[in-house]
Amino acid sequence: MSIIIAGNSGGALPLLTNPATAADILYGKQAINGSGILLTGTIPSKASSILQITKEGGQIAAGQYLAGTQTIPAEANLTAANIRQGISIFGVNGTFSGNVAEGSFYVSSGGSSS
């Protein structure tokens, strides 16, 4: 089998000092390594997705190609008025200093129940 590279005038292929492996190529794509062996890629692609913020946190796994936009939606209730004064959540500094209803009783901002 002969491989002709445009602009190479039929000369030898350059020696690869760090050749790709199947793990370096997108899933389903193909390349020929320096030894002339056909490689089929194994890197998975992650399509567009909407990520949910949770108290446990989350991760986008390594070893994949982000083929689409990964969106973290805004939270309309993340406002200073909804966060206790002196607390900061995701850079939003709280301004709330009133009482908070919990079930059938109220807890004052000082922490005592009434």
PDB file of N, CA and C in Angstrom:
ATOM      1  N   MET A   1       0.853  -1.173   0.000  1.00  0.00           N
ATOM      2  CA  MET A   1       0.000   0.000   0.000  1.00  0.00           C
ATOM      3  C   MET A   1       0.896   1.233   0.000  1.00  0.00           C
ATOM      4  N   SER A   2       0.595   2.188  -0.848  1.00  0.00           N
ATOM      5  CA  SER A   2       1.362   3.423  -0.927  1.00  0.00           C
ATOM      6  C   SER A   2       0.549   4.576  -0.372  1.00  0.00           C
ATOM      7  N   ILE A   3       1.207   5.442   0.363  1.00  0.00           N
ATOM      8  CA  ILE A   3       0.578   6.653   0.878  1.00  0.00           C
ATOM      9  C   ILE A   3       1.322   7.829   0.279  1.00  0.00           C
ATOM     10  N   ILE A   4       0.576   8.707  -0.370  1.00  0.00           N
ATOM     11  CA  ILE A   4       1.184   9.897  -0.966  1.00  0.00           C
ATOM     12  C   ILE A   4       0.658  11.112  -0.217  1.00  0.00           C
ATOM     13  N   ILE A   5       1.550  11.920   0.282  1.00  0.00           N
ATOM     14  CA  ILE A   5       1.171  13.126   1.003  1.00  0.00           C
ATOM     15  C   ILE A   5       1.393  14.306   0.071  1.00  0.00           C
ATOM     16  N   ALA A   6       0.337  15.095  -0.096  1.00  0.00           N
ATOM     17  CA  ALA A   6       0.434  16.253  -0.985  1.00  0.00           C
ATOM     18  C   ALA A   6       1.585  17.149  -0.550  1.00  0.00           C
ATOM     19  N   GLY A   7       2.386  17.583  -1.499  1.00  0.00           N
ATOM     20  CA  GLY A   7       3.500  18.471  -1.214  1.00  0.00           C
ATOM     21  C   GLY A   7       4.731  17.750  -0.697  1.00  0.00           C
ATOM     22  N   ASN A   8       4.657  16.433  -0.560  1.00  0.00           N
ATOM     23  CA  ASN A   8       5.786  15.682  -0.036  1.00  0.00           C
ATOM     24  C   ASN A   8       6.616  15.063  -1.161  1.00  0.00           C
ATOM     25  N   SER A   9       6.211  15.222  -2.393  1.00  0.00           N
ATOM     26  CA  SER A   9       6.901  14.710  -3.585  1.00  0.00           C
ATOM     27  C   SER A   9       7.185  13.215  -3.498  1.00  0.00           C
ATOM     28  N   GLY A  10       6.328  12.492  -2.825  1.00  0.00           N
ATOM     29  CA  GLY A  10       6.494  11.046  -2.758  1.00  0.00           C
ATOM     30  C   GLY A  10       7.594  10.597  -1.832  1.00  0.00           C
ATOM     31  N   GLY A  11       8.163  11.510  -1.046  1.00  0.00           N
ATOM     32  CA  GLY A  11       9.244  11.156  -0.129  1.00  0.00           C
ATOM     33  C   GLY A  11       8.716  10.387   1.077  1.00  0.00           C
ATOM     34  N   ALA A  12       9.639  10.010   1.944  1.00  0.00           N
ATOM     35  CA  ALA A  12       9.289   9.251   3.134  1.00  0.00           C
ATOM     36  C   ALA A  12       8.475  10.105   4.099  1.00  0.00           C
ATOM     37  N   LEU A  13       7.638   9.436   4.857  1.00  0.00           N
ATOM     38  CA  LEU A  13       6.879  10.124   5.894  1.00  0.00           C
ATOM     39  C   LEU A  13       7.840  10.580   6.986  1.00  0.00           C
ATOM     40  N   PRO A  14       7.554  11.721   7.599  1.00  0.00           N
ATOM     41  CA  PRO A  14       8.441  12.169   8.671  1.00  0.00           C
ATOM     42  C   PRO A  14       8.350  11.221   9.868  1.00  0.00           C
ATOM     43  N   LEU A  15       9.438  11.074  10.590  1.00  0.00           N
ATOM     44  CA  LEU A  15       9.471  10.231  11.773  1.00  0.00           C
ATOM     45  C   LEU A  15       8.699  10.931  12.891  1.00  0.00           C
ATOM     46  N   LEU A  16       7.742  10.220  13.464  1.00  0.00           N
ATOM     47  CA  LEU A  16       6.939  10.788  14.541  1.00  0.00           C
ATOM     48  C   LEU A  16       7.615  10.513  15.876  1.00  0.00           C
ATOM     49  N   THR A  17       7.833  11.562  16.659  1.00  0.00           N
ATOM     50  CA  THR A  17       8.473  11.384  17.958  1.00  0.00           C
ATOM     51  C   THR A  17       7.453  11.169  19.076  1.00  0.00           C
ATOM     52  N   ASN A  18       6.213  11.536  18.834  1.00  0.00           N
ATOM     53  CA  ASN A  18       5.154  11.359  19.828  1.00  0.00           C
ATOM     54  C   ASN A  18       3.869  11.002  19.088  1.00  0.00           C
ATOM     55  N   PRO A  19       3.789   9.799  18.521  1.00  0.00           N
ATOM     56  CA  PRO A  19       2.647   9.446  17.690  1.00  0.00           C
ATOM     57  C   PRO A  19       1.357   9.336  18.486  1.00  0.00           C
ATOM     58  N   ALA A  20       0.262   9.614  17.813  1.00  0.00           N
ATOM     59  CA  ALA A  20      -1.071   9.514  18.427  1.00  0.00           C
ATOM     60  C   ALA A  20      -1.444   8.048  18.633  1.00  0.00           C
ATOM     61  N   THR A  21      -2.321   7.844  19.595  1.00  0.00           N
ATOM     62  CA  THR A  21      -2.923   6.528  19.819  1.00  0.00           C
ATOM     63  C   THR A  21      -4.424   6.692  19.639  1.00  0.00           C
ATOM     64  N   ALA A  22      -5.140   5.597  19.657  1.00  0.00           N
ATOM     65  CA  ALA A  22      -6.598   5.664  19.506  1.00  0.00           C
ATOM     66  C   ALA A  22      -7.217   6.548  20.592  1.00  0.00           C
ATOM     67  N   ALA A  23      -6.613   6.584  21.776  1.00  0.00           N
ATOM     68  CA  ALA A  23      -7.126   7.390  22.886  1.00  0.00           C
ATOM     69  C   ALA A  23      -6.920   8.893  22.672  1.00  0.00           C
ATOM     70  N   ASP A  24      -6.169   9.286  21.633  1.00  0.00           N
ATOM     71  CA  ASP A  24      -5.927  10.694  21.323  1.00  0.00           C
ATOM     72  C   ASP A  24      -6.833  11.209  20.207  1.00  0.00           C
ATOM     73  N   ILE A  25      -7.688  10.338  19.676  1.00  0.00           N
ATOM     74  CA  ILE A  25      -8.484  10.665  18.493  1.00  0.00           C
ATOM     75  C   ILE A  25      -9.963  10.540  18.846  1.00  0.00           C
ATOM     76  N   LEU A  26     -10.785  11.446  18.315  1.00  0.00           N
ATOM     77  CA  LEU A  26     -12.221  11.395  18.581  1.00  0.00           C
ATOM     78  C   LEU A  26     -12.831  10.066  18.140  1.00  0.00           C
ATOM     79  N   TYR A  27     -13.823   9.606  18.902  1.00  0.00           N
ATOM     80  CA  TYR A  27     -14.506   8.348  18.622  1.00  0.00           C
ATOM     81  C   TYR A  27     -15.006   8.325  17.173  1.00  0.00           C
ATOM     82  N   GLY A  28     -14.691   7.258  16.484  1.00  0.00           N
ATOM     83  CA  GLY A  28     -15.160   7.070  15.115  1.00  0.00           C
ATOM     84  C   GLY A  28     -14.275   7.694  14.046  1.00  0.00           C
ATOM     85  N   LYS A  29     -13.402   8.627  14.422  1.00  0.00           N
ATOM     86  CA  LYS A  29     -12.480   9.232  13.457  1.00  0.00           C
ATOM     87  C   LYS A  29     -11.282   8.296  13.292  1.00  0.00           C
ATOM     88  N   GLN A  30     -10.653   8.380  12.130  1.00  0.00           N
ATOM     89  CA  GLN A  30      -9.549   7.473  11.861  1.00  0.00           C
ATOM     90  C   GLN A  30      -8.292   8.224  11.455  1.00  0.00           C
ATOM     91  N   ALA A  31      -7.166   7.607  11.742  1.00  0.00           N
ATOM     92  CA  ALA A  31      -5.855   8.140  11.349  1.00  0.00           C
ATOM     93  C   ALA A  31      -4.921   6.957  11.161  1.00  0.00           C
ATOM     94  N   ILE A  32      -3.830   7.202  10.482  1.00  0.00           N
ATOM     95  CA  ILE A  32      -2.819   6.172  10.288  1.00  0.00           C
ATOM     96  C   ILE A  32      -1.602   6.592  11.095  1.00  0.00           C
ATOM     97  N   ASN A  33      -1.116   5.682  11.937  1.00  0.00           N
ATOM     98  CA  ASN A  33       0.042   6.026  12.761  1.00  0.00           C
ATOM     99  C   ASN A  33       1.328   5.904  11.961  1.00  0.00           C
ATOM    100  N   GLY A  34       2.459   6.198  12.591  1.00  0.00           N
ATOM    101  CA  GLY A  34       3.749   6.194  11.917  1.00  0.00           C
ATOM    102  C   GLY A  34       4.166   4.840  11.374  1.00  0.00           C
ATOM    103  N   SER A  35       3.551   3.769  11.875  1.00  0.00           N
ATOM    104  CA  SER A  35       3.849   2.417  11.396  1.00  0.00           C
ATOM    105  C   SER A  35       2.896   1.974  10.302  1.00  0.00           C
ATOM    106  N   GLY A  36       1.999   2.880   9.895  1.00  0.00           N
ATOM    107  CA  GLY A  36       1.045   2.556   8.846  1.00  0.00           C
ATOM    108  C   GLY A  36      -0.186   1.806   9.355  1.00  0.00           C
ATOM    109  N   ILE A  37      -0.362   1.754  10.659  1.00  0.00           N
ATOM    110  CA  ILE A  37      -1.512   1.042  11.235  1.00  0.00           C
ATOM    111  C   ILE A  37      -2.691   1.999  11.353  1.00  0.00           C
ATOM    112  N   LEU A  38      -3.843   1.538  10.906  1.00  0.00           N
ATOM    113  CA  LEU A  38      -5.066   2.328  10.977  1.00  0.00           C
ATOM    114  C   LEU A  38      -5.555   2.379  12.423  1.00  0.00           C
ATOM    115  N   LEU A  39      -5.759   3.572  12.924  1.00  0.00           N
ATOM    116  CA  LEU A  39      -6.275   3.772  14.277  1.00  0.00           C
ATOM    117  C   LEU A  39      -7.683   4.327  14.192  1.00  0.00           C
ATOM    118  N   THR A  40      -8.568   3.848  15.029  1.00  0.00           N
ATOM    119  CA  THR A  40      -9.919   4.397  15.140  1.00  0.00           C
ATOM    120  C   THR A  40     -10.045   4.994  16.529  1.00  0.00           C
ATOM    121  N   GLY A  41     -10.422   6.272  16.588  1.00  0.00           N
ATOM    122  CA  GLY A  41     -10.467   7.014  17.836  1.00  0.00           C
ATOM    123  C   GLY A  41     -11.455   6.476  18.850  1.00  0.00           C
ATOM    124  N   THR A  42     -11.135   6.734  20.114  1.00  0.00           N
ATOM    125  CA  THR A  42     -11.975   6.261  21.216  1.00  0.00           C
ATOM    126  C   THR A  42     -12.436   7.379  22.151  1.00  0.00           C
ATOM    127  N   ILE A  43     -12.042   8.640  21.914  1.00  0.00           N
ATOM    128  CA  ILE A  43     -12.472   9.733  22.798  1.00  0.00           C
ATOM    129  C   ILE A  43     -13.967   9.993  22.567  1.00  0.00           C
ATOM    130  N   PRO A  44     -14.788   9.845  23.616  1.00  0.00           N
ATOM    131  CA  PRO A  44     -16.220  10.116  23.454  1.00  0.00           C
ATOM    132  C   PRO A  44     -16.499  11.617  23.372  1.00  0.00           C
ATOM    133  N   SER A  45     -17.606  11.971  22.748  1.00  0.00           N
ATOM    134  CA  SER A  45     -18.042  13.367  22.675  1.00  0.00           C
ATOM    135  C   SER A  45     -19.242  13.560  23.596  1.00  0.00           C
ATOM    136  N   LYS A  46     -19.280  14.691  24.278  1.00  0.00           N
ATOM    137  CA  LYS A  46     -20.415  15.035  25.129  1.00  0.00           C
ATOM    138  C   LYS A  46     -21.203  16.115  24.417  1.00  0.00           C
ATOM    139  N   ALA A  47     -22.434  15.792  24.091  1.00  0.00           N
ATOM    140  CA  ALA A  47     -23.304  16.743  23.405  1.00  0.00           C
ATOM    141  C   ALA A  47     -23.707  17.865  24.368  1.00  0.00           C
ATOM    142  N   SER A  48     -24.408  18.844  23.861  1.00  0.00           N
ATOM    143  CA  SER A  48     -24.910  19.936  24.701  1.00  0.00           C
ATOM    144  C   SER A  48     -25.724  19.376  25.853  1.00  0.00           C
ATOM    145  N   SER A  49     -25.604  20.009  27.009  1.00  0.00           N
ATOM    146  CA  SER A  49     -26.408  19.582  28.153  1.00  0.00           C
ATOM    147  C   SER A  49     -26.624  20.760  29.084  1.00  0.00           C
ATOM    148  N   ILE A  50     -27.632  20.621  29.944  1.00  0.00           N
ATOM    149  CA  ILE A  50     -27.917  21.617  30.968  1.00  0.00           C
ATOM    150  C   ILE A  50     -27.532  20.999  32.294  1.00  0.00           C
ATOM    151  N   LEU A  51     -26.596  21.627  32.974  1.00  0.00           N
ATOM    152  CA  LEU A  51     -26.091  21.115  34.242  1.00  0.00           C
ATOM    153  C   LEU A  51     -26.906  21.689  35.391  1.00  0.00           C
ATOM    154  N   GLN A  52     -27.208  20.867  36.363  1.00  0.00           N
ATOM    155  CA  GLN A  52     -27.979  21.305  37.523  1.00  0.00           C
ATOM    156  C   GLN A  52     -27.038  21.561  38.690  1.00  0.00           C
ATOM    157  N   ILE A  53     -27.244  22.655  39.379  1.00  0.00           N
ATOM    158  CA  ILE A  53     -26.468  22.955  40.570  1.00  0.00           C
ATOM    159  C   ILE A  53     -27.109  22.221  41.737  1.00  0.00           C
ATOM    160  N   THR A  54     -26.313  21.466  42.476  1.00  0.00           N
ATOM    161  CA  THR A  54     -26.819  20.742  43.637  1.00  0.00           C
ATOM    162  C   THR A  54     -25.914  21.016  44.821  1.00  0.00           C
ATOM    163  N   LYS A  55     -26.394  20.688  46.013  1.00  0.00           N
ATOM    164  CA  LYS A  55     -25.554  20.900  47.196  1.00  0.00           C
ATOM    165  C   LYS A  55     -24.386  19.934  47.223  1.00  0.00           C
ATOM    166  N   GLU A  56     -24.481  18.815  46.490  1.00  0.00           N
ATOM    167  CA  GLU A  56     -23.382  17.846  46.423  1.00  0.00           C
ATOM    168  C   GLU A  56     -22.324  18.255  45.411  1.00  0.00           C
ATOM    169  N   GLY A  57     -22.639  19.191  44.539  1.00  0.00           N
ATOM    170  CA  GLY A  57     -21.709  19.590  43.494  1.00  0.00           C
ATOM    171  C   GLY A  57     -21.753  18.608  42.332  1.00  0.00           C
ATOM    172  N   GLY A  58     -20.874  18.777  41.405  1.00  0.00           N
ATOM    173  CA  GLY A  58     -20.854  17.895  40.244  1.00  0.00           C
ATOM    174  C   GLY A  58     -19.607  18.128  39.425  1.00  0.00           C
ATOM    175  N   GLN A  59     -19.423  17.284  38.450  1.00  0.00           N
ATOM    176  CA  GLN A  59     -18.250  17.375  37.592  1.00  0.00           C
ATOM    177  C   GLN A  59     -18.621  16.992  36.176  1.00  0.00           C
ATOM    178  N   ILE A  60     -17.870  17.516  35.242  1.00  0.00           N
ATOM    179  CA  ILE A  60     -17.895  17.017  33.872  1.00  0.00           C
ATOM    180  C   ILE A  60     -16.678  16.113  33.793  1.00  0.00           C
ATOM    181  N   ALA A  61     -16.908  14.853  33.530  1.00  0.00           N
ATOM    182  CA  ALA A  61     -15.832  13.865  33.540  1.00  0.00           C
ATOM    183  C   ALA A  61     -14.726  14.221  32.548  1.00  0.00           C
ATOM    184  N   ALA A  62     -13.502  13.887  32.923  1.00  0.00           N
ATOM    185  CA  ALA A  62     -12.352  14.083  32.043  1.00  0.00           C
ATOM    186  C   ALA A  62     -12.378  13.030  30.931  1.00  0.00           C
ATOM    187  N   GLY A  63     -11.543  13.236  29.931  1.00  0.00           N
ATOM    188  CA  GLY A  63     -11.386  12.239  28.879  1.00  0.00           C
ATOM    189  C   GLY A  63     -12.477  12.254  27.835  1.00  0.00           C
ATOM    190  N   GLN A  64     -13.150  13.385  27.692  1.00  0.00           N
ATOM    191  CA  GLN A  64     -14.172  13.484  26.658  1.00  0.00           C
ATOM    192  C   GLN A  64     -14.069  14.843  25.972  1.00  0.00           C
ATOM    193  N   TYR A  65     -14.593  14.892  24.766  1.00  0.00           N
ATOM    194  CA  TYR A  65     -14.587  16.113  23.971  1.00  0.00           C
ATOM    195  C   TYR A  65     -15.934  16.795  24.163  1.00  0.00           C
ATOM    196  N   LEU A  66     -15.921  18.069  24.533  1.00  0.00           N
ATOM    197  CA  LEU A  66     -17.167  18.804  24.711  1.00  0.00           C
ATOM    198  C   LEU A  66     -17.620  19.316  23.347  1.00  0.00           C
ATOM    199  N   ALA A  67     -18.533  18.560  22.748  1.00  0.00           N
ATOM    200  CA  ALA A  67     -18.974  18.843  21.391  1.00  0.00           C
ATOM    201  C   ALA A  67     -20.084  19.884  21.340  1.00  0.00           C
ATOM    202  N   GLY A  68     -20.653  20.205  22.478  1.00  0.00           N
ATOM    203  CA  GLY A  68     -21.732  21.177  22.520  1.00  0.00           C
ATOM    204  C   GLY A  68     -21.595  22.058  23.752  1.00  0.00           C
ATOM    205  N   THR A  69     -22.435  23.058  23.822  1.00  0.00           N
ATOM    206  CA  THR A  69     -22.423  23.993  24.944  1.00  0.00           C
ATOM    207  C   THR A  69     -22.907  23.305  26.214  1.00  0.00           C
ATOM    208  N   GLN A  70     -22.149  23.470  27.286  1.00  0.00           N
ATOM    209  CA  GLN A  70     -22.536  22.962  28.600  1.00  0.00           C
ATOM    210  C   GLN A  70     -23.085  24.163  29.367  1.00  0.00           C
ATOM    211  N   THR A  71     -24.379  24.154  29.673  1.00  0.00           N
ATOM    212  CA  THR A  71     -25.056  25.306  30.251  1.00  0.00           C
ATOM    213  C   THR A  71     -25.364  25.091  31.722  1.00  0.00           C
ATOM    214  N   ILE A  72     -25.050  26.077  32.533  1.00  0.00           N
ATOM    215  CA  ILE A  72     -25.454  26.102  33.938  1.00  0.00           C
ATOM    216  C   ILE A  72     -26.518  27.199  34.032  1.00  0.00           C
ATOM    217  N   PRO A  73     -27.775  26.814  34.264  1.00  0.00           N
ATOM    218  CA  PRO A  73     -28.844  27.817  34.254  1.00  0.00           C
ATOM    219  C   PRO A  73     -28.753  28.777  35.443  1.00  0.00           C
ATOM    220  N   ALA A  74     -29.252  29.980  35.236  1.00  0.00           N
ATOM    221  CA  ALA A  74     -29.300  30.972  36.306  1.00  0.00           C
ATOM    222  C   ALA A  74     -30.402  30.587  37.288  1.00  0.00           C
ATOM    223  N   GLU A  75     -30.271  31.025  38.517  1.00  0.00           N
ATOM    224  CA  GLU A  75     -31.282  30.786  39.546  1.00  0.00           C
ATOM    225  C   GLU A  75     -31.900  32.136  39.895  1.00  0.00           C
ATOM    226  N   ALA A  76     -33.156  32.334  39.505  1.00  0.00           N
ATOM    227  CA  ALA A  76     -33.831  33.615  39.694  1.00  0.00           C
ATOM    228  C   ALA A  76     -33.961  33.992  41.171  1.00  0.00           C
ATOM    229  N   ASN A  77     -34.014  33.015  42.064  1.00  0.00           N
ATOM    230  CA  ASN A  77     -34.179  33.297  43.491  1.00  0.00           C
ATOM    231  C   ASN A  77     -32.862  33.584  44.212  1.00  0.00           C
ATOM    232  N   LEU A  78     -31.754  33.560  43.493  1.00  0.00           N
ATOM    233  CA  LEU A  78     -30.462  33.849  44.107  1.00  0.00           C
ATOM    234  C   LEU A  78     -30.268  35.363  44.132  1.00  0.00           C
ATOM    235  N   THR A  79     -30.947  35.997  45.071  1.00  0.00           N
ATOM    236  CA  THR A  79     -30.888  37.452  45.207  1.00  0.00           C
ATOM    237  C   THR A  79     -30.458  37.804  46.624  1.00  0.00           C
ATOM    238  N   ALA A  80     -29.903  38.989  46.789  1.00  0.00           N
ATOM    239  CA  ALA A  80     -29.444  39.441  48.100  1.00  0.00           C
ATOM    240  C   ALA A  80     -30.568  39.403  49.125  1.00  0.00           C
ATOM    241  N   ALA A  81     -31.790  39.733  48.709  1.00  0.00           N
ATOM    242  CA  ALA A  81     -32.932  39.762  49.622  1.00  0.00           C
ATOM    243  C   ALA A  81     -33.315  38.372  50.128  1.00  0.00           C
ATOM    244  N   ASN A  82     -32.906  37.324  49.448  1.00  0.00           N
ATOM    245  CA  ASN A  82     -33.236  35.955  49.852  1.00  0.00           C
ATOM    246  C   ASN A  82     -32.107  35.283  50.635  1.00  0.00           C
ATOM    247  N   ILE A  83     -31.046  36.008  50.908  1.00  0.00           N
ATOM    248  CA  ILE A  83     -29.892  35.450  51.624  1.00  0.00           C
ATOM    249  C   ILE A  83     -29.692  36.253  52.911  1.00  0.00           C
ATOM    250  N   ARG A  84     -29.514  35.545  54.021  1.00  0.00           N
ATOM    251  CA  ARG A  84     -29.347  36.207  55.317  1.00  0.00           C
ATOM    252  C   ARG A  84     -28.147  37.161  55.287  1.00  0.00           C
ATOM    253  N   GLN A  85     -28.327  38.302  55.899  1.00  0.00           N
ATOM    254  CA  GLN A  85     -27.266  39.303  55.988  1.00  0.00           C
ATOM    255  C   GLN A  85     -26.023  38.677  56.612  1.00  0.00           C
ATOM    256  N   GLY A  86     -24.864  38.955  56.021  1.00  0.00           N
ATOM    257  CA  GLY A  86     -23.611  38.407  56.508  1.00  0.00           C
ATOM    258  C   GLY A  86     -23.214  37.105  55.833  1.00  0.00           C
ATOM    259  N   ILE A  87     -24.072  36.574  54.968  1.00  0.00           N
ATOM    260  CA  ILE A  87     -23.793  35.340  54.233  1.00  0.00           C
ATOM    261  C   ILE A  87     -23.621  35.691  52.757  1.00  0.00           C
ATOM    262  N   SER A  88     -22.679  35.036  52.109  1.00  0.00           N
ATOM    263  CA  SER A  88     -22.460  35.222  50.678  1.00  0.00           C
ATOM    264  C   SER A  88     -22.577  33.867  49.990  1.00  0.00           C
ATOM    265  N   ILE A  89     -23.379  33.789  48.950  1.00  0.00           N
ATOM    266  CA  ILE A  89     -23.535  32.564  48.164  1.00  0.00           C
ATOM    267  C   ILE A  89     -23.224  32.898  46.708  1.00  0.00           C
ATOM    268  N   PHE A  90     -22.225  32.232  46.156  1.00  0.00           N
ATOM    269  CA  PHE A  90     -21.799  32.458  44.770  1.00  0.00           C
ATOM    270  C   PHE A  90     -21.571  33.938  44.484  1.00  0.00           C
ATOM    271  N   GLY A  91     -21.004  34.652  45.456  1.00  0.00           N
ATOM    272  CA  GLY A  91     -20.682  36.059  45.262  1.00  0.00           C
ATOM    273  C   GLY A  91     -21.839  37.012  45.492  1.00  0.00           C
ATOM    274  N   VAL A  92     -23.013  36.515  45.873  1.00  0.00           N
ATOM    275  CA  VAL A  92     -24.153  37.381  46.181  1.00  0.00           C
ATOM    276  C   VAL A  92     -24.191  37.549  47.702  1.00  0.00           C
ATOM    277  N   ASN A  93     -23.998  38.786  48.153  1.00  0.00           N
ATOM    278  CA  ASN A  93     -23.990  39.070  49.583  1.00  0.00           C
ATOM    279  C   ASN A  93     -25.411  39.309  50.074  1.00  0.00           C
ATOM    280  N   GLY A  94     -25.790  38.567  51.111  1.00  0.00           N
ATOM    281  CA  GLY A  94     -27.148  38.658  51.632  1.00  0.00           C
ATOM    282  C   GLY A  94     -27.449  39.956  52.344  1.00  0.00           C
ATOM    283  N   THR A  95     -28.720  40.372  52.242  1.00  0.00           N
ATOM    284  CA  THR A  95     -29.192  41.586  52.922  1.00  0.00           C
ATOM    285  C   THR A  95     -30.383  41.300  53.816  1.00  0.00           C
ATOM    286  N   PHE A  96     -30.911  40.070  53.804  1.00  0.00           N
ATOM    287  CA  PHE A  96     -32.117  39.752  54.581  1.00  0.00           C
ATOM    288  C   PHE A  96     -31.794  39.746  56.072  1.00  0.00           C
ATOM    289  N   SER A  97     -32.634  40.433  56.881  1.00  0.00           N
ATOM    290  CA  SER A  97     -32.408  40.469  58.326  1.00  0.00           C
ATOM    291  C   SER A  97     -33.703  40.261  59.111  1.00  0.00           C
ATOM    292  N   GLY A  98     -34.748  39.809  58.459  1.00  0.00           N
ATOM    293  CA  GLY A  98     -36.032  39.625  59.129  1.00  0.00           C
ATOM    294  C   GLY A  98     -36.192  38.244  59.717  1.00  0.00           C
ATOM    295  N   ASN A  99     -37.430  37.847  59.968  1.00  0.00           N
ATOM    296  CA  ASN A  99     -37.770  36.527  60.492  1.00  0.00           C
ATOM    297  C   ASN A  99     -38.086  35.580  59.344  1.00  0.00           C
ATOM    298  N   VAL A 100     -37.851  34.296  59.561  1.00  0.00           N
ATOM    299  CA  VAL A 100     -38.103  33.279  58.558  1.00  0.00           C
ATOM    300  C   VAL A 100     -39.128  32.297  59.098  1.00  0.00           C
ATOM    301  N   ALA A 101     -40.183  32.048  58.353  1.00  0.00           N
ATOM    302  CA  ALA A 101     -41.199  31.092  58.784  1.00  0.00           C
ATOM    303  C   ALA A 101     -40.693  29.682  58.599  1.00  0.00           C
ATOM    304  N   GLU A 102     -40.806  28.843  59.640  1.00  0.00           N
ATOM    305  CA  GLU A 102     -40.452  27.425  59.558  1.00  0.00           C
ATOM    306  C   GLU A 102     -41.629  26.637  60.098  1.00  0.00           C
ATOM    307  N   GLY A 103     -42.394  26.049  59.224  1.00  0.00           N
ATOM    308  CA  GLY A 103     -43.571  25.290  59.664  1.00  0.00           C
ATOM    309  C   GLY A 103     -44.589  26.210  60.299  1.00  0.00           C
ATOM    310  N   SER A 104     -44.957  25.930  61.549  1.00  0.00           N
ATOM    311  CA  SER A 104     -45.988  26.717  62.217  1.00  0.00           C
ATOM    312  C   SER A 104     -45.404  27.710  63.209  1.00  0.00           C
ATOM    313  N   PHE A 105     -44.099  27.891  63.245  1.00  0.00           N
ATOM    314  CA  PHE A 105     -43.508  28.872  64.151  1.00  0.00           C
ATOM    315  C   PHE A 105     -42.452  29.668  63.397  1.00  0.00           C
ATOM    316  N   TYR A 106     -41.975  30.712  64.012  1.00  0.00           N
ATOM    317  CA  TYR A 106     -40.989  31.589  63.388  1.00  0.00           C
ATOM    318  C   TYR A 106     -39.663  31.509  64.129  1.00  0.00           C
ATOM    319  N   VAL A 107     -38.611  31.651  63.410  1.00  0.00           N
ATOM    320  CA  VAL A 107     -37.274  31.733  63.995  1.00  0.00           C
ATOM    321  C   VAL A 107     -36.750  33.117  63.677  1.00  0.00           C
ATOM    322  N   SER A 108     -36.372  33.855  64.688  1.00  0.00           N
ATOM    323  CA  SER A 108     -35.860  35.204  64.450  1.00  0.00           C
ATOM    324  C   SER A 108     -34.450  35.106  63.875  1.00  0.00           C
ATOM    325  N   SER A 109     -33.984  36.186  63.304  1.00  0.00           N
ATOM    326  CA  SER A 109     -32.650  36.178  62.711  1.00  0.00           C
ATOM    327  C   SER A 109     -31.570  35.925  63.757  1.00  0.00           C
ATOM    328  N   GLY A 110     -31.890  36.106  65.060  1.00  0.00           N
ATOM    329  CA  GLY A 110     -30.942  35.836  66.125  1.00  0.00           C
ATOM    330  C   GLY A 110     -30.886  34.360  66.496  1.00  0.00           C
ATOM    331  N   GLY A 111     -31.785  33.538  65.967  1.00  0.00           N
ATOM    332  CA  GLY A 111     -31.748  32.101  66.188  1.00  0.00           C
ATOM    333  C   GLY A 111     -32.681  31.594  67.273  1.00  0.00           C
ATOM    334  N   SER A 112     -33.380  32.475  68.031  1.00  0.00           N
ATOM    335  CA  SER A 112     -34.297  31.993  69.049  1.00  0.00           C
ATOM    336  C   SER A 112     -35.677  31.783  68.458  1.00  0.00           C
ATOM    337  N   SER A 113     -36.426  30.803  68.981  1.00  0.00           N
ATOM    338  CA  SER A 113     -37.757  30.539  68.438  1.00  0.00           C
ATOM    339  C   SER A 113     -38.805  31.241  69.282  1.00  0.00           C
ATOM    340  N   SER A 114     -39.921  31.557  68.666  1.00  0.00           N
ATOM    341  CA  SER A 114     -41.018  32.196  69.387  1.00  0.00           C
ATOM    342  C   SER A 114     -42.341  31.649  68.905  1.00  0.00           C
TER     343      SER A 114
END
